[in-house]
Amino acid sequence: MRDFIEKMPKAELHLHIEGTLEPELMFALARRNNITLAFNGIEEVRKAYQFSDLQDFLDIYYLGTNALLFEQDFYDMTWAYLTKAHAQHVHHAEIMFDPQTHTDRGVSFETVITGIHRALEDARKKHKITSKLILSFLRHLSEEAAFKTLEEGAKYKKWIAAVGLDSSEVGNPPEKFQRVYQKARDLGFLPVAHAGEEGPAAYIWGALDKLGAMRIDHGVRSIEDEKLIARLKETQIPLTVCPLSNTKLRVFDKMEDHDLKKLLDMGLCVTVNSDDPAYFGGYVNENYIAVQEALDLSRDDLYQLARNSFEASFLKPEEKKALIKELDAYFADNPA
Ligand code: HPA
Ligand code: ZN
């Protein structure tokens, strides 16, 4: 099953590019840029990656980004992820970036997006991986700051497909960004949002009804609300679930408690993703393997999850069709 999962064609739809910065690259960049990090070495960094909740993780995650200063740094980080994704048979990736984490440190929006974009284009040519970029607003910051970030993002509209909402969820409900999302949709950005990771099901309703979210990042707490489950099933609004993230951040105590299989069995459009792979102990394949083993997922479940990853993407219908055809061929060529 492991080998079968590893080579299965798939898309990744919930990935923070800053969350792919491995300690080795973090230190290499710090050395190159002549800066001192808050950690004394790679081992110390890895030891710090024991989190009690989302905020505990975010505090360390934002510290790690201090190594990123120049366009080449953003290129190298993005290229490293795409190389890994290619090796894991990811054919398409929809990647979030947090401009405010960098602009608030004096790194320009242009520096960030130019480095990321150049790597995406190189991977498109070299690895045949297609991709989309999602500009994510930091929800612990103000509406005004989000508007400013959107304004900068609008200058790079041709490189950015969607807007997202991440960072500290509880206490920062979707409603706070209703007007920003209205503006973003008017500008032609597709709306997605983190909701129902640590926050309640009410935040998922908010993301759907106040932000117009076309996809919910995480959304695992939807299970607490029967009406919401019915809505998600009927509309097939996808959930981008991140199993290793959820156990590392104690949303579920152990993988056996994860509700992914229940949501899938209820007919929701569930997908598997890595969120912040450098911090949570695995890229997308390790996430598939962890849930397959803990929840005893069948080949049919795996097919559905991989198929959902293409269906839930922002690719064009004909592009989705071509990828699903590859998935079908993979299952046909590798009988149980
Ligand atoms: N949740 C909220 N914010 C984030 C996450 C997450 O899982 N990863 C990176 N920023
Ligand atoms: Zn996330």
Tab-separated table of C-alpha atoms and ligand atoms in Angstrom:
chain	number	residue	atom	x	y	z
A	1	MET	CA	0.000	0.000	0.000
A	2	ARG	CA	2.865	2.355	0.896
A	3	ASP	CA	4.531	2.029	-2.491
A	4	PHE	CA	1.152	2.288	-4.202
A	5	ILE	CA	0.385	5.565	-2.367
A	6	GLU	CA	3.826	6.990	-3.089
A	7	LYS	CA	3.498	6.608	-6.865
A	8	MET	CA	-0.199	7.537	-7.084
A	9	PRO	CA	-0.810	10.746	-9.106
A	10	LYS	CA	-2.114	13.467	-6.814
A	11	ALA	CA	-2.563	17.202	-6.291
A	12	GLU	CA	-1.712	19.168	-3.175
A	13	LEU	CA	-4.079	22.025	-2.323
A	14	HIS	CA	-3.192	23.084	1.209
A	15	LEU	CA	0.430	24.001	1.562
A	16	HIS	CA	2.064	27.070	3.106
A	17	ILE	CA	5.306	27.697	1.269
A	18	GLU	CA	6.876	29.151	4.433
A	19	GLY	CA	5.998	25.853	6.110
A	20	THR	CA	8.255	23.957	3.714
A	21	LEU	CA	11.430	25.637	4.978
A	22	GLU	CA	13.476	22.739	6.346
A	23	PRO	CA	15.931	23.531	9.175
A	24	GLU	CA	18.889	22.675	6.893
A	25	LEU	CA	17.871	25.300	4.333
A	26	MET	CA	16.909	27.746	7.102
A	27	PHE	CA	20.470	27.598	8.443
A	28	ALA	CA	22.066	27.658	4.986
A	29	LEU	CA	20.115	30.839	4.174
A	30	ALA	CA	20.959	32.413	7.536
A	31	ARG	CA	24.641	31.766	6.852
A	32	ARG	CA	24.377	33.136	3.309
A	33	ASN	CA	22.570	36.227	4.580
A	34	ASN	CA	24.821	36.742	7.604
A	35	ILE	CA	22.020	36.642	10.131
A	36	THR	CA	21.692	34.908	13.486
A	37	LEU	CA	18.628	32.746	14.058
A	38	ALA	CA	16.808	32.290	17.353
A	39	PHE	CA	18.019	28.660	17.377
A	40	ASN	CA	21.505	27.287	17.986
A	41	GLY	CA	21.483	24.588	15.376
A	42	ILE	CA	19.475	22.148	13.342
A	43	GLU	CA	19.033	19.744	16.247
A	44	GLU	CA	17.699	22.497	18.499
A	45	VAL	CA	15.213	23.528	15.824
A	46	ARG	CA	13.906	19.997	15.417
A	47	LYS	CA	13.570	19.654	19.189
A	48	ALA	CA	11.500	22.854	19.286
A	49	TYR	CA	8.987	21.253	16.902
A	50	GLN	CA	6.792	19.810	19.655
A	51	PHE	CA	3.641	21.860	19.660
A	52	SER	CA	0.802	22.136	22.154
A	53	ASP	CA	-1.564	23.978	19.790
A	54	LEU	CA	-1.787	26.200	16.695
A	55	GLN	CA	-0.422	29.345	18.389
A	56	ASP	CA	2.540	27.463	19.823
A	57	PHE	CA	3.397	26.364	16.272
A	58	LEU	CA	2.808	29.785	14.712
A	59	ASP	CA	5.235	31.465	17.154
A	60	ILE	CA	8.045	29.173	15.969
A	61	TYR	CA	6.972	29.204	12.322
A	62	TYR	CA	7.167	33.000	12.106
A	63	LEU	CA	10.638	32.936	13.735
A	64	GLY	CA	11.885	30.559	11.037
A	65	THR	CA	10.940	32.984	8.262
A	66	ASN	CA	13.589	35.462	9.453
A	67	ALA	CA	16.112	33.572	7.317
A	68	LEU	CA	14.265	34.682	4.152
A	69	LEU	CA	15.464	38.033	2.866
A	70	PHE	CA	16.191	37.984	-0.861
A	71	GLU	CA	14.417	36.837	-3.990
A	72	GLN	CA	16.808	33.902	-4.323
A	73	ASP	CA	15.852	32.728	-0.811
A	74	PHE	CA	12.190	32.529	-1.801
A	75	TYR	CA	13.206	30.799	-5.022
A	76	ASP	CA	15.338	28.211	-3.204
A	77	MET	CA	12.602	27.430	-0.665
A	78	THR	CA	9.952	27.058	-3.364
A	79	TRP	CA	12.234	25.016	-5.613
A	80	ALA	CA	13.057	22.647	-2.737
A	81	TYR	CA	9.342	22.033	-2.156
A	82	LEU	CA	8.589	21.479	-5.832
A	83	THR	CA	11.465	19.034	-6.185
A	84	LYS	CA	10.093	17.065	-3.234
A	85	ALA	CA	6.523	17.290	-4.547
A	86	HIS	CA	7.655	16.028	-7.945
A	87	ALA	CA	9.367	13.052	-6.298
A	88	GLN	CA	6.077	12.334	-4.479
A	89	HIS	CA	4.075	12.265	-7.736
A	90	VAL	CA	2.318	15.569	-7.101
A	91	HIS	CA	1.169	16.736	-10.537
A	92	HIS	CA	-0.417	19.978	-9.425
A	93	ALA	CA	0.109	22.202	-6.364
A	94	GLU	CA	-1.900	25.157	-5.042
A	95	ILE	CA	0.453	27.022	-2.789
A	96	MET	CA	-0.251	29.618	-0.111
A	97	PHE	CA	2.137	32.393	0.799
A	98	ASP	CA	1.913	34.909	3.659
A	99	PRO	CA	3.152	38.260	2.300
A	100	GLN	CA	2.573	40.085	5.585
A	101	THR	CA	5.071	37.842	7.395
A	102	HIS	CA	7.719	39.311	5.112
A	103	THR	CA	6.540	42.855	4.383
A	104	ASP	CA	6.271	43.497	8.141
A	105	ARG	CA	10.017	42.629	8.352
A	106	GLY	CA	10.919	45.025	5.552
A	107	VAL	CA	11.076	42.462	2.725
A	108	SER	CA	9.115	43.745	-0.256
A	109	PHE	CA	6.076	42.020	-1.735
A	110	GLU	CA	7.902	42.058	-5.059
A	111	THR	CA	10.912	40.188	-3.646
A	112	VAL	CA	8.671	37.480	-2.177
A	113	ILE	CA	6.436	36.879	-5.157
A	114	THR	CA	9.133	37.150	-7.805
A	115	GLY	CA	11.231	34.439	-6.152
A	116	ILE	CA	8.258	32.124	-5.650
A	117	HIS	CA	6.884	32.699	-9.136
A	118	ARG	CA	10.217	32.033	-10.843
A	119	ALA	CA	10.498	28.651	-9.092
A	120	LEU	CA	6.912	27.759	-10.066
A	121	GLU	CA	7.693	28.515	-13.693
A	122	ASP	CA	10.920	26.498	-13.622
A	123	ALA	CA	9.060	23.517	-12.113
A	124	ARG	CA	6.357	23.826	-14.743
A	125	LYS	CA	9.053	23.451	-17.413
A	126	LYS	CA	11.406	20.999	-15.726
A	127	HIS	CA	9.046	18.773	-13.707
A	128	LYS	CA	5.773	19.346	-15.559
A	129	ILE	CA	4.132	20.350	-12.273
A	130	THR	CA	1.353	22.868	-12.721
A	131	SER	CA	0.587	25.274	-9.891
A	132	LYS	CA	-1.530	28.141	-8.592
A	133	LEU	CA	-0.636	30.738	-5.990
A	134	ILE	CA	-2.894	31.703	-3.078
A	135	LEU	CA	-2.233	34.990	-1.287
A	136	SER	CA	-3.096	34.417	2.376
A	137	PHE	CA	-4.058	37.155	4.803
A	138	LEU	CA	-2.863	36.834	8.402
A	139	ARG	CA	-6.105	36.874	10.382
A	140	HIS	CA	-4.484	38.038	13.653
A	141	LEU	CA	-3.669	41.327	11.872
A	142	SER	CA	-6.178	44.056	11.016
A	143	GLU	CA	-8.669	44.391	8.199
A	144	GLU	CA	-6.778	47.510	7.130
A	145	ALA	CA	-3.517	45.540	6.826
A	146	ALA	CA	-5.316	42.886	4.754
A	147	PHE	CA	-6.686	45.584	2.418
A	148	LYS	CA	-3.157	46.925	1.954
A	149	THR	CA	-1.854	43.441	1.166
A	150	LEU	CA	-4.671	42.871	-1.316
A	151	GLU	CA	-3.770	46.129	-3.031
A	152	GLU	CA	-0.174	44.941	-3.464
A	153	GLY	CA	-1.370	41.519	-4.603
A	154	ALA	CA	-3.627	43.081	-7.211
A	155	LYS	CA	-0.501	44.353	-9.014
A	156	TYR	CA	0.500	40.712	-9.502
A	157	LYS	CA	-2.980	39.456	-10.355
A	158	LYS	CA	-1.680	37.472	-13.316
A	159	TRP	CA	0.452	35.378	-10.958
A	160	ILE	CA	-2.099	34.888	-8.146
A	161	ALA	CA	-5.244	32.769	-8.488
A	162	ALA	CA	-6.849	33.007	-5.090
A	163	VAL	CA	-6.883	34.564	-1.635
A	164	GLY	CA	-6.799	32.665	1.658
A	165	LEU	CA	-6.963	33.294	5.389
A	166	ASP	CA	-4.567	31.761	7.899
A	167	SER	CA	-2.798	32.247	11.262
A	168	SER	CA	-4.516	32.350	14.702
A	169	GLU	CA	-8.090	31.210	14.156
A	170	VAL	CA	-9.921	31.444	17.484
A	171	GLY	CA	-10.912	35.059	18.168
A	172	ASN	CA	-10.411	36.055	14.523
A	173	PRO	CA	-13.643	34.931	12.819
A	174	PRO	CA	-14.135	35.121	9.047
A	175	GLU	CA	-16.524	38.107	9.442
A	176	LYS	CA	-13.510	40.287	10.267
A	177	PHE	CA	-12.472	39.984	6.602
A	178	GLN	CA	-15.854	40.080	4.890
A	179	ARG	CA	-15.178	43.392	3.138
A	180	VAL	CA	-11.650	42.371	2.110
A	181	TYR	CA	-12.995	39.199	0.516
A	182	GLN	CA	-15.745	41.164	-1.246
A	183	LYS	CA	-13.049	43.357	-2.786
A	184	ALA	CA	-10.846	40.363	-3.611
A	185	ARG	CA	-13.734	38.595	-5.389
A	186	ASP	CA	-14.539	41.811	-7.281
A	187	LEU	CA	-10.916	41.828	-8.453
A	188	GLY	CA	-11.277	38.248	-9.700
A	189	PHE	CA	-9.460	36.329	-6.957
A	190	LEU	CA	-11.000	33.006	-5.964
A	191	PRO	CA	-11.806	32.785	-2.240
A	192	VAL	CA	-10.611	30.039	0.123
A	193	ALA	CA	-10.195	30.225	3.922
A	194	HIS	CA	-8.915	28.240	6.881
A	195	ALA	CA	-11.910	27.431	9.075
A	196	GLY	CA	-12.840	24.782	11.608
A	197	GLU	CA	-9.272	23.763	12.422
A	198	GLU	CA	-9.281	24.951	16.050
A	199	GLY	CA	-12.251	27.250	15.557
A	200	PRO	CA	-15.874	26.048	15.796
A	201	ALA	CA	-18.203	24.973	13.001
A	202	ALA	CA	-19.685	28.506	13.116
A	203	TYR	CA	-16.432	29.732	11.534
A	204	ILE	CA	-17.004	27.370	8.586
A	205	TRP	CA	-20.494	28.838	8.115
A	206	GLY	CA	-18.862	32.271	8.235
A	207	ALA	CA	-16.265	31.320	5.632
A	208	LEU	CA	-19.005	30.004	3.326
A	209	ASP	CA	-21.650	32.687	3.806
A	210	LYS	CA	-19.629	35.798	4.633
A	211	LEU	CA	-16.467	35.204	2.583
A	212	GLY	CA	-17.959	33.112	-0.226
A	213	ALA	CA	-15.243	30.481	0.288
A	214	MET	CA	-15.105	27.944	-2.547
A	215	ARG	CA	-12.920	25.633	-0.493
A	216	ILE	CA	-12.382	25.231	3.240
A	217	ASP	CA	-8.871	24.673	4.568
A	218	HIS	CA	-9.052	22.028	7.327
A	219	GLY	CA	-12.798	22.121	8.146
A	220	VAL	CA	-12.501	19.030	10.343
A	221	ARG	CA	-14.775	20.516	13.005
A	222	SER	CA	-17.651	20.477	10.514
A	223	ILE	CA	-18.475	17.088	12.003
A	224	GLU	CA	-19.957	18.877	15.040
A	225	ASP	CA	-22.797	20.368	12.947
A	226	GLU	CA	-25.220	18.130	11.093
A	227	LYS	CA	-26.675	20.961	8.991
A	228	LEU	CA	-23.203	22.046	7.943
A	229	ILE	CA	-22.328	18.498	6.892
A	230	ALA	CA	-25.470	18.454	4.738
A	231	ARG	CA	-24.466	21.766	3.163
A	232	LEU	CA	-20.904	20.609	2.449
A	233	LYS	CA	-22.175	17.376	0.979
A	234	GLU	CA	-24.761	19.037	-1.217
A	235	THR	CA	-22.447	21.739	-2.545
A	236	GLN	CA	-19.344	19.499	-2.658
A	237	ILE	CA	-17.340	22.430	-1.294
A	238	PRO	CA	-13.991	20.709	-0.731
A	239	LEU	CA	-12.169	20.360	2.593
A	240	THR	CA	-8.368	20.426	2.415
A	241	VAL	CA	-7.561	18.177	5.357
A	242	CYS	CA	-4.025	17.943	6.804
A	243	PRO	CA	-3.797	14.850	9.036
A	244	LEU	CA	-0.232	15.189	10.393
A	245	SER	CA	-0.817	18.885	11.090
A	246	ASN	CA	-3.976	18.028	13.030
A	247	THR	CA	-2.237	15.501	15.268
A	248	LYS	CA	0.900	17.655	15.749
A	249	LEU	CA	-1.254	20.640	16.777
A	250	ARG	CA	-3.449	18.435	18.970
A	251	VAL	CA	-6.689	18.976	17.062
A	252	PHE	CA	-6.867	15.174	17.418
A	253	ASP	CA	-4.864	13.362	20.095
A	254	LYS	CA	-3.916	10.534	17.779
A	255	MET	CA	-4.359	9.637	14.128
A	256	GLU	CA	-6.834	6.888	15.005
A	257	ASP	CA	-9.159	9.645	16.308
A	258	HIS	CA	-9.034	11.643	13.060
A	259	ASP	CA	-12.438	12.176	11.419
A	260	LEU	CA	-11.195	12.100	7.777
A	261	LYS	CA	-12.690	8.689	7.029
A	262	LYS	CA	-16.045	9.641	8.598
A	263	LEU	CA	-16.203	12.810	6.488
A	264	LEU	CA	-15.261	10.847	3.381
A	265	ASP	CA	-17.890	8.175	4.098
A	266	MET	CA	-20.519	10.907	4.537
A	267	GLY	CA	-19.846	11.945	0.942
A	268	LEU	CA	-17.896	15.153	1.521
A	269	CYS	CA	-15.204	16.196	-0.944
A	270	VAL	CA	-12.240	15.500	1.340
A	271	THR	CA	-8.602	15.887	0.230
A	272	VAL	CA	-5.252	15.035	1.880
A	273	ASN	CA	-2.521	17.672	2.192
A	274	SER	CA	0.595	18.488	4.201
A	275	ASP	CA	0.011	22.099	5.428
A	276	ASP	CA	3.534	22.822	6.769
A	277	PRO	CA	5.560	19.700	5.969
A	278	ALA	CA	8.883	20.906	7.404
A	279	TYR	CA	7.199	21.317	10.802
A	280	PHE	CA	4.730	18.445	10.981
A	281	GLY	CA	6.900	15.480	10.062
A	282	GLY	CA	5.836	14.698	6.532
A	283	TYR	CA	5.001	15.756	3.004
A	284	VAL	CA	1.811	14.737	1.246
A	285	ASN	CA	2.708	11.050	0.860
A	286	GLU	CA	3.489	10.676	4.563
A	287	ASN	CA	0.067	12.200	5.254
A	288	TYR	CA	-1.675	9.673	2.986
A	289	ILE	CA	0.287	6.812	4.536
A	290	ALA	CA	-0.455	7.949	8.124
A	291	VAL	CA	-4.232	8.100	7.576
A	292	GLN	CA	-4.305	4.965	5.461
A	293	GLU	CA	-2.653	2.997	8.255
A	294	ALA	CA	-4.498	4.573	11.206
A	295	LEU	CA	-7.962	4.553	9.611
A	296	ASP	CA	-7.533	1.448	7.490
A	297	LEU	CA	-8.361	3.244	4.237
A	298	SER	CA	-9.166	1.045	1.247
A	299	ARG	CA	-7.971	1.387	-2.343
A	300	ASP	CA	-11.368	2.909	-3.137
A	301	ASP	CA	-10.852	5.504	-0.392
A	302	LEU	CA	-7.421	6.352	-1.808
A	303	TYR	CA	-8.863	6.666	-5.292
A	304	GLN	CA	-11.581	8.993	-4.011
A	305	LEU	CA	-9.087	11.157	-2.099
A	306	ALA	CA	-6.748	11.501	-5.081
A	307	ARG	CA	-9.624	12.116	-7.465
A	308	ASN	CA	-11.006	14.747	-5.078
A	309	SER	CA	-7.607	16.479	-5.081
A	310	PHE	CA	-7.951	17.073	-8.826
A	311	GLU	CA	-11.691	17.875	-8.722
A	312	ALA	CA	-11.174	20.357	-5.867
A	313	SER	CA	-8.368	22.199	-7.640
A	314	PHE	CA	-8.720	25.460	-9.532
A	315	LEU	CA	-7.624	23.838	-12.789
A	316	LYS	CA	-9.785	24.078	-15.894
A	317	PRO	CA	-12.289	21.229	-16.495
A	318	GLU	CA	-10.187	19.787	-19.333
A	319	GLU	CA	-7.026	19.875	-17.190
A	320	LYS	CA	-8.838	18.057	-14.368
A	321	LYS	CA	-10.114	15.501	-16.826
A	322	ALA	CA	-6.608	14.763	-18.120
A	323	LEU	CA	-5.252	14.254	-14.596
A	324	ILE	CA	-8.152	12.020	-13.562
A	325	LYS	CA	-7.479	9.970	-16.683
A	326	GLU	CA	-3.901	9.470	-15.473
A	327	LEU	CA	-5.210	8.449	-12.064
A	328	ASP	CA	-7.596	5.940	-13.638
A	329	ALA	CA	-4.763	4.484	-15.724
A	330	TYR	CA	-2.608	4.174	-12.592
A	331	PHE	CA	-5.309	2.172	-10.795
A	332	ALA	CA	-5.955	0.024	-13.867
A	333	ASP	CA	-2.225	-0.691	-14.335
A	334	ASN	CA	-1.748	-1.595	-10.669
A	335	PRO	CA	-4.512	-4.049	-9.738
A	336	ALA	CA	-4.926	-5.007	-6.073
B	1	HPA	N1	-3.449	27.140	10.371
B	1	HPA	C1	-3.408	28.467	10.437
B	1	HPA	N2	-2.389	29.168	9.993
B	1	HPA	C2	-1.363	28.532	9.439
B	1	HPA	C3	-1.348	27.160	9.344
B	1	HPA	C4	-2.451	26.424	9.820
B	1	HPA	O1	-2.539	25.191	9.781
B	1	HPA	N3	-0.175	26.836	8.764
B	1	HPA	C5	0.478	27.981	8.487
B	1	HPA	N4	-0.232	29.009	8.910
B	2	ZN	ZN	-2.852	25.705	6.726
